[in-house]
mmCIF file of C-alpha atoms in Angstrom:
data_model
loop_
_atom_site.group_PDB
_atom_site.id
_atom_site.type_symbol
_atom_site.label_atom_id
_atom_site.label_comp_id
_atom_site.label_asym_id
_atom_site.label_seq_id
_atom_site.Cartn_x
_atom_site.Cartn_y
_atom_site.Cartn_z
ATOM 1 C CA MET A 1 -0.201 0.001 0.040
ATOM 2 C CA LYS A 2 1.456 3.257 -1.153
ATOM 3 C CA ALA A 3 2.126 5.920 1.455
ATOM 4 C CA GLU A 4 0.046 8.419 -0.157
ATOM 5 C CA GLN A 5 -3.042 6.437 -0.775
ATOM 6 C CA SER A 6 -6.233 5.886 1.924
ATOM 7 C CA CYS A 7 -5.806 3.002 3.913
ATOM 8 C CA TYR A 8 -9.659 2.286 3.111
ATOM 9 C CA ALA A 9 -11.311 -0.191 0.638
ATOM 10 C CA ILE A 10 -14.600 -1.351 -0.117
ATOM 11 C CA GLY A 11 -14.554 -5.108 -0.372
ATOM 12 C CA ILE A 12 -17.313 -7.522 -2.197
ATOM 13 C CA ASP A 13 -17.754 -11.014 -1.707
ATOM 14 C CA VAL A 14 -20.015 -12.380 -4.644
ATOM 15 C CA GLY A 15 -21.433 -15.946 -3.566
ATOM 16 C CA GLY A 16 -23.878 -18.070 -5.240
ATOM 17 C CA THR A 17 -26.287 -17.527 -2.611
ATOM 18 C CA LYS A 18 -25.412 -13.894 -1.332
ATOM 19 C CA ILE A 19 -23.440 -10.846 -2.119
ATOM 20 C CA ALA A 20 -21.582 -9.312 0.983
ATOM 21 C CA GLY A 21 -19.924 -6.127 1.164
ATOM 22 C CA GLY A 22 -18.008 -3.827 3.800
ATOM 23 C CA VAL A 23 -15.655 -0.993 4.063
ATOM 24 C CA VAL A 24 -12.291 -2.442 4.970
ATOM 25 C CA HIS A 25 -9.147 -0.694 7.097
ATOM 26 C CA GLY A 26 -6.364 -2.066 5.310
ATOM 27 C CA GLU A 27 -3.911 -2.154 8.448
ATOM 28 C CA THR A 28 -5.973 -4.133 10.431
ATOM 29 C CA GLY A 29 -8.580 -5.752 8.129
ATOM 30 C CA GLU A 30 -11.256 -4.592 10.563
ATOM 31 C CA ILE A 31 -14.295 -4.248 8.692
ATOM 32 C CA LEU A 32 -15.935 -0.786 9.563
ATOM 33 C CA VAL A 33 -19.369 -0.674 7.544
ATOM 34 C CA CYS A 34 -21.025 -3.996 6.220
ATOM 35 C CA LYS A 35 -24.288 -5.005 4.238
ATOM 36 C CA THR A 36 -25.494 -8.547 2.872
ATOM 37 C CA ILE A 37 -28.120 -8.950 -0.002
ATOM 38 C CA ALA A 38 -29.061 -12.077 -1.539
ATOM 39 C CA THR A 39 -27.785 -13.114 -4.712
ATOM 40 C CA GLN A 40 -30.673 -14.512 -6.557
ATOM 41 C CA ALA A 41 -28.299 -15.924 -9.376
ATOM 42 C CA GLU A 42 -31.502 -17.309 -11.120
ATOM 43 C CA ARG A 43 -32.296 -13.754 -12.145
ATOM 44 C CA GLY A 44 -29.373 -13.581 -14.372
ATOM 45 C CA GLY A 45 -26.350 -12.136 -14.581
ATOM 46 C CA ALA A 46 -27.170 -8.628 -15.392
ATOM 47 C CA ALA A 47 -29.578 -8.342 -12.623
ATOM 48 C CA VAL A 48 -26.899 -9.645 -10.189
ATOM 49 C CA LEU A 49 -24.482 -7.025 -11.426
ATOM 50 C CA ASP A 50 -27.158 -4.288 -10.681
ATOM 51 C CA ASP A 51 -27.225 -5.295 -7.185
ATOM 52 C CA CYS A 52 -23.611 -5.575 -6.962
ATOM 53 C CA VAL A 53 -23.143 -1.990 -8.174
ATOM 54 C CA ALA A 54 -26.353 -0.560 -5.891
ATOM 55 C CA LEU A 55 -24.275 -2.133 -3.102
ATOM 56 C CA ILE A 56 -21.173 -0.344 -3.816
ATOM 57 C CA ASN A 57 -22.827 2.994 -4.219
ATOM 58 C CA GLN A 58 -24.596 2.485 -0.666
ATOM 59 C CA LEU A 59 -21.291 1.546 0.694
ATOM 60 C CA TYR A 60 -19.221 4.490 -0.850
ATOM 61 C CA THR A 61 -22.057 6.643 0.649
ATOM 62 C CA ALA A 62 -21.758 5.078 3.880
ATOM 63 C CA ALA A 63 -17.742 5.384 4.259
ATOM 64 C CA GLY A 64 -18.179 9.044 3.170
ATOM 65 C CA GLU A 65 -20.859 9.440 5.869
ATOM 66 C CA GLN A 66 -18.414 8.164 8.455
ATOM 67 C CA LYS A 67 -15.393 10.269 6.882
ATOM 68 C CA LEU A 68 -13.682 6.999 5.691
ATOM 69 C CA PRO A 69 -11.744 7.866 2.152
ATOM 70 C CA VAL A 70 -11.727 4.627 0.177
ATOM 71 C CA ASN A 71 -8.793 3.936 -2.286
ATOM 72 C CA GLY A 72 -10.958 1.472 -4.518
ATOM 73 C CA VAL A 73 -13.228 -1.601 -4.853
ATOM 74 C CA GLY A 74 -12.014 -5.175 -4.866
ATOM 75 C CA ILE A 75 -14.490 -7.672 -5.754
ATOM 76 C CA GLY A 76 -14.349 -11.323 -5.152
ATOM 77 C CA LEU A 77 -16.410 -13.231 -7.492
ATOM 78 C CA CYS A 78 -17.464 -17.140 -7.475
ATOM 79 C CA GLU A 79 -16.034 -17.835 -10.925
ATOM 80 C CA LEU A 80 -12.756 -18.521 -12.640
ATOM 81 C CA VAL A 81 -11.007 -15.121 -12.705
ATOM 82 C CA ASP A 82 -7.630 -14.820 -15.032
ATOM 83 C CA PRO A 83 -4.601 -12.878 -13.930
ATOM 84 C CA ALA A 84 -5.710 -9.942 -15.613
ATOM 85 C CA GLY A 85 -9.376 -10.004 -14.166
ATOM 86 C CA HIS A 86 -11.123 -11.274 -17.115
ATOM 87 C CA ILE A 87 -13.999 -13.772 -15.824
ATOM 88 C CA THR A 88 -13.474 -16.883 -17.784
ATOM 89 C CA SER A 89 -16.367 -18.999 -16.233
ATOM 90 C CA ALA A 90 -20.441 -19.041 -15.398
ATOM 91 C CA TYR A 91 -20.955 -21.729 -13.409
ATOM 92 C CA ASN A 92 -23.096 -19.549 -11.095
ATOM 93 C CA PHE A 93 -24.229 -16.505 -13.106
ATOM 94 C CA ASP A 94 -22.582 -15.444 -16.094
ATOM 95 C CA TRP A 95 -20.904 -11.813 -16.274
ATOM 96 C CA ARG A 96 -18.377 -13.039 -18.945
ATOM 97 C CA ALA A 97 -19.868 -10.575 -21.561
ATOM 98 C CA LEU A 98 -20.894 -8.025 -19.112
ATOM 99 C CA PRO A 99 -18.613 -4.845 -18.522
ATOM 100 C CA VAL A 100 -18.569 -5.644 -15.102
ATOM 101 C CA ARG A 101 -15.218 -3.578 -14.271
ATOM 102 C CA GLU A 102 -16.649 -0.366 -15.965
ATOM 103 C CA ARG A 103 -19.928 -0.474 -13.850
ATOM 104 C CA CYS A 104 -18.046 -1.265 -10.860
ATOM 105 C CA SER A 105 -15.972 1.614 -11.048
ATOM 106 C CA GLN A 106 -18.193 4.667 -11.737
ATOM 107 C CA ARG A 107 -16.849 5.969 -8.420
ATOM 108 C CA ILE A 108 -13.655 4.434 -7.719
ATOM 109 C CA PRO A 109 -11.295 2.090 -9.314
ATOM 110 C CA ALA A 110 -12.263 -1.347 -9.291
ATOM 111 C CA ARG A 111 -10.613 -4.952 -9.476
ATOM 112 C CA LEU A 112 -11.989 -8.553 -9.788
ATOM 113 C CA GLU A 113 -10.512 -11.582 -8.466
ATOM 114 C CA ALA A 114 -11.581 -15.521 -7.578
ATOM 115 C CA ASP A 115 -13.297 -15.502 -4.255
ATOM 116 C CA VAL A 116 -11.215 -18.237 -2.998
ATOM 117 C CA ARG A 117 -7.664 -16.216 -4.233
ATOM 118 C CA ALA A 118 -9.353 -13.388 -2.253
ATOM 119 C CA ALA A 119 -9.890 -15.213 0.905
ATOM 120 C CA ALA A 120 -6.578 -16.816 0.916
ATOM 121 C CA HIS A 121 -4.944 -13.451 0.573
ATOM 122 C CA ALA A 122 -6.923 -12.218 3.674
ATOM 123 C CA GLU A 123 -5.917 -14.921 5.650
ATOM 124 C CA ALA A 124 -2.200 -14.714 4.580
ATOM 125 C CA ILE A 125 -2.340 -11.002 6.040
ATOM 126 C CA TYR A 126 -4.443 -10.937 9.006
ATOM 127 C CA GLY A 127 -5.545 -14.615 9.465
ATOM 128 C CA ALA A 128 -4.663 -18.115 10.274
ATOM 129 C CA GLY A 129 -1.925 -17.620 7.390
ATOM 130 C CA ARG A 130 0.208 -14.532 8.959
ATOM 131 C CA ASP A 131 2.886 -16.905 10.066
ATOM 132 C CA TYR A 132 3.244 -19.125 7.151
ATOM 133 C CA ALA A 133 4.866 -17.726 3.488
ATOM 134 C CA HIS A 134 3.309 -20.709 1.730
ATOM 135 C CA PHE A 135 0.355 -22.461 2.470
ATOM 136 C CA ALA A 136 -3.054 -24.285 1.038
ATOM 137 C CA TYR A 137 -6.135 -22.564 1.201
ATOM 138 C CA ILE A 138 -9.104 -24.817 1.030
ATOM 139 C CA THR A 139 -13.014 -23.323 1.603
ATOM 140 C CA VAL A 140 -15.678 -25.977 1.850
ATOM 141 C CA GLY A 141 -19.375 -24.892 1.742
ATOM 142 C CA THR A 142 -21.982 -24.716 -1.006
ATOM 143 C CA GLY A 143 -18.714 -25.337 -3.189
ATOM 144 C CA ILE A 144 -14.823 -26.458 -2.831
ATOM 145 C CA SER A 145 -12.595 -23.999 -3.741
ATOM 146 C CA SER A 146 -8.764 -23.693 -3.169
ATOM 147 C CA ALA A 147 -5.679 -21.602 -3.731
ATOM 148 C CA PHE A 148 -2.196 -21.616 -2.755
ATOM 149 C CA VAL A 149 -0.421 -18.997 -1.214
ATOM 150 C CA LEU A 150 3.262 -18.310 -2.329
ATOM 151 C CA ASP A 151 5.106 -15.681 -0.519
ATOM 152 C CA GLY A 152 2.429 -14.535 1.282
ATOM 153 C CA ARG A 153 0.584 -13.584 -2.105
ATOM 154 C CA PRO A 154 -2.203 -16.190 -3.853
ATOM 155 C CA TRP A 155 -0.754 -17.845 -7.137
ATOM 156 C CA ALA A 156 -2.881 -17.708 -9.541
ATOM 157 C CA GLY A 157 -1.222 -19.712 -12.237
ATOM 158 C CA ALA A 158 -0.850 -19.076 -15.832
ATOM 159 C CA ARG A 159 -4.442 -18.652 -16.543
ATOM 160 C CA GLY A 160 -6.006 -18.157 -13.092
ATOM 161 C CA ASN A 161 -7.023 -21.804 -12.772
ATOM 162 C CA ALA A 162 -4.471 -23.136 -10.278
ATOM 163 C CA LEU A 163 -5.633 -25.487 -7.757
ATOM 164 C CA VAL A 164 -9.342 -26.135 -9.069
ATOM 165 C CA LEU A 165 -9.656 -29.022 -6.312
ATOM 166 C CA ALA A 166 -13.453 -29.122 -6.874
ATOM 167 C CA SER A 167 -13.094 -31.365 -10.050
ATOM 168 C CA VAL A 168 -10.665 -33.851 -8.967
ATOM 169 C CA PRO A 169 -11.890 -37.419 -9.780
ATOM 170 C CA LEU A 170 -13.169 -39.701 -7.359
ATOM 171 C CA THR A 171 -14.484 -43.321 -7.492
ATOM 172 C CA THR A 172 -16.700 -44.436 -4.733
ATOM 173 C CA THR A 173 -19.095 -47.371 -4.165
ATOM 174 C CA CYS A 174 -22.836 -46.646 -4.008
ATOM 175 C CA PRO A 175 -23.862 -47.564 -0.253
ATOM 176 C CA ALA A 176 -27.207 -49.092 -1.785
ATOM 177 C CA CYS A 177 -26.107 -51.765 -4.311
ATOM 178 C CA GLY A 178 -22.295 -51.624 -4.036
ATOM 179 C CA ALA A 179 -21.763 -50.705 -7.986
ATOM 180 C CA THR A 180 -18.865 -48.556 -8.713
ATOM 181 C CA VAL A 181 -19.731 -44.231 -8.825
ATOM 182 C CA ASN A 182 -17.463 -41.982 -10.608
ATOM 183 C CA THR A 183 -17.945 -38.655 -9.435
ATOM 184 C CA ILE A 184 -16.062 -35.271 -8.529
ATOM 185 C CA LEU A 185 -14.843 -33.803 -5.103
ATOM 186 C CA GLU A 186 -17.607 -31.183 -4.793
ATOM 187 C CA GLU A 187 -20.458 -33.233 -5.959
ATOM 188 C CA TYR A 188 -19.259 -35.682 -3.064
ATOM 189 C CA ALA A 189 -18.253 -33.536 -0.098
ATOM 190 C CA SER A 190 -19.513 -30.191 -0.282
ATOM 191 C CA GLY A 191 -22.723 -28.940 1.617
ATOM 192 C CA PRO A 192 -25.220 -29.843 -0.779
ATOM 193 C CA ALA A 193 -23.732 -33.065 -1.563
ATOM 194 C CA LEU A 194 -24.106 -34.087 1.983
ATOM 195 C CA VAL A 195 -27.583 -33.485 1.897
ATOM 196 C CA ARG A 196 -27.975 -35.420 -1.089
ATOM 197 C CA ARG A 197 -26.326 -38.194 -0.197
ATOM 198 C CA TYR A 198 -28.204 -38.706 3.090
ATOM 199 C CA ASN A 199 -31.572 -38.157 1.366
ATOM 200 C CA GLU A 200 -30.856 -40.902 -1.209
ATOM 201 C CA GLN A 201 -30.243 -43.480 1.813
ATOM 202 C CA ALA A 202 -32.495 -42.183 4.643
ATOM 203 C CA ALA A 203 -36.347 -42.641 4.830
ATOM 204 C CA THR A 204 -36.873 -39.347 6.053
ATOM 205 C CA PRO A 205 -35.344 -36.666 3.834
ATOM 206 C CA ILE A 206 -33.433 -33.564 5.351
ATOM 207 C CA HIS A 207 -32.729 -30.065 3.708
ATOM 208 C CA SER A 208 -29.965 -28.532 5.195
ATOM 209 C CA GLY A 209 -26.437 -29.279 6.537
ATOM 210 C CA GLN A 210 -27.252 -28.162 10.170
ATOM 211 C CA ALA A 211 -30.134 -30.802 10.054
ATOM 212 C CA LEU A 212 -27.525 -33.622 8.929
ATOM 213 C CA PHE A 213 -25.244 -32.572 11.424
ATOM 214 C CA ALA A 214 -27.882 -32.795 14.393
ATOM 215 C CA ALA A 215 -28.572 -36.128 12.886
ATOM 216 C CA VAL A 216 -24.919 -37.320 13.319
ATOM 217 C CA ASN A 217 -25.080 -35.986 16.975
ATOM 218 C CA ALA A 218 -28.481 -37.858 17.631
ATOM 219 C CA GLY A 219 -26.850 -41.138 16.446
ATOM 220 C CA ASP A 220 -27.751 -41.406 13.178
ATOM 221 C CA LYS A 221 -25.591 -43.955 11.437
ATOM 222 C CA VAL A 222 -26.541 -43.221 7.899
ATOM 223 C CA ALA A 223 -25.655 -39.540 8.399
ATOM 224 C CA ALA A 224 -22.357 -40.194 10.495
ATOM 225 C CA GLU A 225 -21.266 -42.025 7.200
ATOM 226 C CA VAL A 226 -22.216 -39.624 4.736
ATOM 227 C CA VAL A 227 -20.148 -36.748 6.784
ATOM 228 C CA ARG A 228 -17.026 -39.384 7.444
ATOM 229 C CA SER A 229 -16.590 -40.282 4.144
ATOM 230 C CA ALA A 230 -16.985 -36.748 2.723
ATOM 231 C CA GLY A 231 -14.318 -35.423 5.170
ATOM 232 C CA ALA A 232 -12.222 -38.421 4.134
ATOM 233 C CA ALA A 233 -12.747 -37.931 0.493
ATOM 234 C CA LEU A 234 -11.711 -34.056 0.971
ATOM 235 C CA GLY A 235 -8.575 -35.365 2.732
ATOM 236 C CA VAL A 236 -7.447 -37.762 0.330
ATOM 237 C CA SER A 237 -7.803 -34.830 -2.155
ATOM 238 C CA VAL A 238 -5.697 -32.264 -0.102
ATOM 239 C CA ALA A 239 -3.247 -34.880 0.794
ATOM 240 C CA PHE A 240 -2.420 -35.031 -2.896
ATOM 241 C CA LEU A 241 -2.300 -31.091 -2.998
ATOM 242 C CA CYS A 242 0.240 -31.529 -0.420
ATOM 243 C CA ASN A 243 2.389 -34.296 -2.014
ATOM 244 C CA VAL A 244 2.937 -32.002 -5.213
ATOM 245 C CA ILE A 245 3.679 -28.640 -3.766
ATOM 246 C CA ASP A 246 4.796 -29.501 -0.093
ATOM 247 C CA PRO A 247 2.845 -26.116 1.868
ATOM 248 C CA GLU A 248 3.973 -25.169 5.309
ATOM 249 C CA ALA A 249 0.686 -25.416 6.466
ATOM 250 C CA VAL A 250 -2.991 -26.342 5.187
ATOM 251 C CA ILE A 251 -5.839 -23.507 6.170
ATOM 252 C CA VAL A 252 -9.647 -24.730 5.877
ATOM 253 C CA GLY A 253 -12.602 -22.196 5.403
ATOM 254 C CA GLY A 254 -15.872 -22.056 4.607
ATOM 255 C CA GLY A 255 -18.820 -23.017 6.700
ATOM 256 C CA LEU A 256 -18.825 -26.695 6.276
ATOM 257 C CA GLY A 257 -14.709 -26.448 6.712
ATOM 258 C CA LEU A 258 -15.443 -24.456 10.028
ATOM 259 C CA ALA A 259 -17.793 -27.016 11.421
ATOM 260 C CA GLY A 260 -15.572 -29.129 13.089
ATOM 261 C CA GLY A 261 -16.716 -32.557 14.860
ATOM 262 C CA LEU A 262 -16.626 -35.635 12.644
ATOM 263 C CA TYR A 263 -16.034 -33.990 9.019
ATOM 264 C CA TRP A 264 -12.785 -31.950 10.401
ATOM 265 C CA GLU A 265 -11.743 -35.255 12.250
ATOM 266 C CA SER A 266 -11.934 -37.550 9.198
ATOM 267 C CA PHE A 267 -10.572 -35.037 6.696
ATOM 268 C CA GLU A 268 -7.587 -34.274 9.104
ATOM 269 C CA GLU A 269 -7.077 -38.167 9.770
ATOM 270 C CA ALA A 270 -7.272 -39.049 5.970
ATOM 271 C CA THR A 271 -4.694 -35.716 4.721
ATOM 272 C CA ARG A 272 -2.119 -36.906 7.149
ATOM 273 C CA ARG A 273 -2.545 -40.764 6.334
ATOM 274 C CA HIS A 274 -2.194 -39.927 2.517
ATOM 275 C CA ILE A 275 0.862 -37.741 2.522
ATOM 276 C CA TYR A 276 3.749 -39.583 1.152
ATOM 277 C CA ALA A 277 6.732 -37.446 3.473
ATOM 278 C CA GLU A 278 6.856 -38.420 7.068
ATOM 279 C CA ALA A 279 8.074 -34.681 7.593
ATOM 280 C CA THR A 280 5.215 -33.294 5.729
ATOM 281 C CA ARG A 281 2.558 -35.319 7.282
ATOM 282 C CA GLN A 282 3.104 -33.255 10.557
ATOM 283 C CA LEU A 283 2.307 -30.090 8.870
ATOM 284 C CA PRO A 284 -0.250 -27.425 10.444
ATOM 285 C CA ILE A 285 -3.483 -28.305 9.369
ATOM 286 C CA LEU A 286 -5.705 -25.426 10.880
ATOM 287 C CA PRO A 287 -8.989 -23.624 10.696
ATOM 288 C CA ALA A 288 -9.254 -20.424 8.974
ATOM 289 C CA ALA A 289 -9.441 -17.283 11.606
ATOM 290 C CA LEU A 290 -11.425 -14.923 9.397
ATOM 291 C CA GLY A 291 -14.661 -16.724 9.407
ATOM 292 C CA VAL A 292 -17.107 -15.574 6.947
ATOM 293 C CA ASN A 293 -15.745 -12.459 6.792
ATOM 294 C CA ALA A 294 -12.247 -13.644 4.681
ATOM 295 C CA GLY A 295 -14.092 -13.120 1.261
ATOM 296 C CA VAL A 296 -14.757 -9.261 2.019
ATOM 297 C CA ILE A 297 -11.648 -8.444 3.682
ATOM 298 C CA GLY A 298 -9.637 -10.400 1.404
ATOM 299 C CA ALA A 299 -11.518 -8.485 -1.859
ATOM 300 C CA ALA A 300 -10.577 -5.127 -0.418
ATOM 301 C CA ALA A 301 -6.497 -6.275 0.268
ATOM 302 C CA ALA A 302 -6.915 -7.156 -3.623
ATOM 303 C CA VAL A 303 -6.968 -3.416 -3.881
ATOM 304 C CA LEU A 304 -4.788 -2.275 -1.051
ATOM 305 C CA ARG A 305 -2.017 -4.604 -1.185
ATOM 306 C CA GLU A 306 -1.611 -4.495 -5.043
#
């Protein structure tokens, strides 16, 4: 951050279910003003962009009222974003052909970043990654995303697609008939995947991850096996990452990643068991420190720490 620049920026975390925004103090990572709205992605990318621009304007006005001079706005997006800030996927809604940067920079400069790299950057500066120059960051919730922090900054790769853990292939066995099932990690170990897998086996359906974990705590064996196997599958995939990049630490965020309990226990056990080198096997595996705020803080940091 240059000396003549303001130490405040707006961070916007655009997710599949909600858009969170805040005015962030660059020195401390504190969110001084915050607002959250529903994404409602089914309306299409243009409507979501309109809401995002409106949220930026609201935060800019609120910052002015509190005499917080903002330096710019960073937008962390739940899509693939290349190093130049171009959006290259449309898994949740399509912004690829829309003038996103131009719309968002009508009042202050805007920068686009992948949400997982923004969150990893926040953990590197203010959170659980402060003591590590190189670490793997995994977030598990509605989806599964990952990033590698190298020398304190998230590494995007040549095209912005480094460490796409969600699409790691898995071969599992159907619990009902024993048939071999080919799938990918996100369709097996994310929050919605756990609910779907439980409902495929249970007599009474559930509708949320909270209900699934309540069933685990109540002694439901089907729920326990769904959660255990999902955590183990994530652990095998993260162990593979560790075998390839040898990070100093692994940091895990997201609603499901921070849920603790059986999911975390099976994840950590499988990760350590499948790491090849004994010295790496004992690396720190830590919960993210910034919780649900990491995306907003990291998006602002993309502006303040560029």
